XYZ file of C-alpha atoms in Angstrom:
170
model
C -41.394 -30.686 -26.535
C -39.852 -27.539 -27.565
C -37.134 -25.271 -25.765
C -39.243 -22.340 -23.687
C -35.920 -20.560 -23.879
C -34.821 -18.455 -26.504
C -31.653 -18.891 -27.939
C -29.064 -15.827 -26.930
C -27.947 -15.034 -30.341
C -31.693 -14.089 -31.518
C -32.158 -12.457 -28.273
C -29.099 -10.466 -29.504
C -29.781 -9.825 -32.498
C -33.530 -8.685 -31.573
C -31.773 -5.745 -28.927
C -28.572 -5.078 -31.609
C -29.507 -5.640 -34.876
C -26.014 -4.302 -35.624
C -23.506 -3.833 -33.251
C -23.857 -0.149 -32.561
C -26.944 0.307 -33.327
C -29.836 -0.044 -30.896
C -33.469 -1.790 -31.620
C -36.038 -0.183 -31.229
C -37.334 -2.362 -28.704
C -33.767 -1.425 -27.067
C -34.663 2.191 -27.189
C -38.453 1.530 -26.148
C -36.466 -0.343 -23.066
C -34.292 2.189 -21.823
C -36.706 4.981 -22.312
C -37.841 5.265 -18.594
C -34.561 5.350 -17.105
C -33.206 7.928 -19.548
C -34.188 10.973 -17.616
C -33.520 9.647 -14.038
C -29.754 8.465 -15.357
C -28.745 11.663 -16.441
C -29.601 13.295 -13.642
C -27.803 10.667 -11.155
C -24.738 11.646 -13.702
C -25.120 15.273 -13.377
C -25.332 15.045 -9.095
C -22.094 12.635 -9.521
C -20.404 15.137 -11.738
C -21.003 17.867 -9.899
C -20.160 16.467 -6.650
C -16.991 15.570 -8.186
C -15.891 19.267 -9.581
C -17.503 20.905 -6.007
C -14.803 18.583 -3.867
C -11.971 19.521 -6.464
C -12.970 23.424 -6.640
C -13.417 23.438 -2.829
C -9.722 21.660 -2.254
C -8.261 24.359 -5.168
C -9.905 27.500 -3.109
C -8.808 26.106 0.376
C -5.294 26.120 -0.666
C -5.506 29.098 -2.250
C -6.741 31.124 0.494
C -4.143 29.797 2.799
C -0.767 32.473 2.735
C 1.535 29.836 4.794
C 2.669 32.990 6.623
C 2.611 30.556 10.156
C 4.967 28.648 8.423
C 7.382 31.297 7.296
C 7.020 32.932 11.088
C 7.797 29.275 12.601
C 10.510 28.596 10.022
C 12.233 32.358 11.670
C 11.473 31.394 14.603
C 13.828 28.197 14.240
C 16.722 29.820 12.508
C 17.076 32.865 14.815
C 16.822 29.959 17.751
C 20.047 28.773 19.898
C 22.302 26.240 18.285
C 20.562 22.315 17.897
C 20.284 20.315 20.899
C 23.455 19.272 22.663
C 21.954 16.294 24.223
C 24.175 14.011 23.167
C 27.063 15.901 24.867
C 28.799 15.251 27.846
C 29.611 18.435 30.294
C 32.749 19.028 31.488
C 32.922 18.553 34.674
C 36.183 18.416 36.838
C 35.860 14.172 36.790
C 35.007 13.875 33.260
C 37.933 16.228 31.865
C 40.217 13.749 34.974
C 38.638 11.050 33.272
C 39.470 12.505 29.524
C 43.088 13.066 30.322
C 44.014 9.726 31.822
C 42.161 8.013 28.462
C 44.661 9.832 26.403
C 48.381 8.815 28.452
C 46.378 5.253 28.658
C 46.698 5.593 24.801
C 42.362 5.775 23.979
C 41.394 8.383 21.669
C 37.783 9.969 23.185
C 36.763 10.223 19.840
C 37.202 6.378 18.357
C 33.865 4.751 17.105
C 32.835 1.897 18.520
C 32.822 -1.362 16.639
C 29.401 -2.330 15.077
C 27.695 -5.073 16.649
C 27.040 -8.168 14.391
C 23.423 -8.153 12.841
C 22.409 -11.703 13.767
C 19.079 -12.900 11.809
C 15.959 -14.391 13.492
C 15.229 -18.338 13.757
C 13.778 -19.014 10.153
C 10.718 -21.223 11.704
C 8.770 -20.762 14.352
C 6.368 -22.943 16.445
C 3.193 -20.957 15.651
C 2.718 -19.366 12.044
C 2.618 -15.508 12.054
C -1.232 -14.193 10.878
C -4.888 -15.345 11.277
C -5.289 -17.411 7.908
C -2.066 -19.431 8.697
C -2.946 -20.011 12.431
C -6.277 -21.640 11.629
C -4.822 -23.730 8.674
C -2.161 -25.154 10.654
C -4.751 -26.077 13.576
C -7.132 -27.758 10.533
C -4.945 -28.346 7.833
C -1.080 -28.425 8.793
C -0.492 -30.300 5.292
C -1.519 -26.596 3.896
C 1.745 -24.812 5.258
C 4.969 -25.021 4.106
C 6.512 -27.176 6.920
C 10.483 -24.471 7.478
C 8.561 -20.978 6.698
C 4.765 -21.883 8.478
C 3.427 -19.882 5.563
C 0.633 -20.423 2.874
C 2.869 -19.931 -0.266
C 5.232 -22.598 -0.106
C 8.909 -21.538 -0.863
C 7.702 -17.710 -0.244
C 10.817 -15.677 1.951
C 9.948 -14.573 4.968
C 8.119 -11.042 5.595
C 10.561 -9.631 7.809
C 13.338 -10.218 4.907
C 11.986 -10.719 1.460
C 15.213 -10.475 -0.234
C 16.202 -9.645 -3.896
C 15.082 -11.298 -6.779
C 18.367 -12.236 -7.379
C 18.701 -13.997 -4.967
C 15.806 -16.159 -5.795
C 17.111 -16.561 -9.627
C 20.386 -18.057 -8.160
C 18.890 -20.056 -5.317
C 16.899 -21.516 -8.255
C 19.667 -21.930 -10.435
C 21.911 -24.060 -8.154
């Protein structure tokens, strides 16, 4: 019994004889639709240079004049905030003056606090993906990050690639 198929090469070469030339069965094809594309390319084009002409003349017509009358407003204001600052009160300047024949300076930073990183692992994986693997699949996760991508840093700290190159290296 023979093949009720057609093979794709003579289908191809009945549409495009050549290769940029169209059939005339091609053309005969396409003929319906030729009127009815343009025109859906014409509304798309347009639509496209309407938004863009209508964002151009918005701008335009805007002066910015609130902004220069706000940005007057703030220079010719008081001084910034003094939130931070302490008044001086009787107790406080008391308080000031003993610091200094106790030997303290009022005006010494304090020593930064140590940055102390987060438990690697956790009990439950972090995301909606993970969470249901490890319920289903827990042979899915990588067993110290609870992540898909075994070996992948954690999102919180991703690192440097350098760092990766030498932990790889070692």
């Amino acid at each position: 019994m023979a093949d009720p198929y057609i093979d794709r090469k003579t289908v191809n070469k009945s549409y495009r004889p050549r290769g940029d030339v169209m059939s005339p069965g091609l053309k005969r094809a396409r003929e319906p639709f030729r009127i009815r594309n343009a025109l859906t390319g014409v509304v798309l084009a347009s639509f496209a240079v309407g938004v863009w002409a209508y964002s151009l003349s918005a701008v335009k017509q805007d002066d910015f004049s609130d902004v220069d009358e706000e940005a007057k407003a703030l220079a010719s204001s008081s001084p910034p905030s003094t939130s931070n600052v302490i008044p001086a009160t009787p107790e406080v300047v008391n308080a000031t003056k003993g610091a200094i024949a106790a030997g303290f300076t009022p005006l010494e930073p304090a020593a930064p606090s140590p940055v102390v990183p987060a438990p690697a692992s956790s009990s439950r994986p972090k995301g909606v993906l993970a969470a249901l693997l490890a319920d289903r699949y827990p042979q899915a996760l990588d067993p110290s990050t609870k992540t898909i991508i075994f070996g992948a840093p954690p999102v919180d700290n991703p690192g440097r690639l350098r760092d990766w190159w030498k932990q790889g290296r070692r």
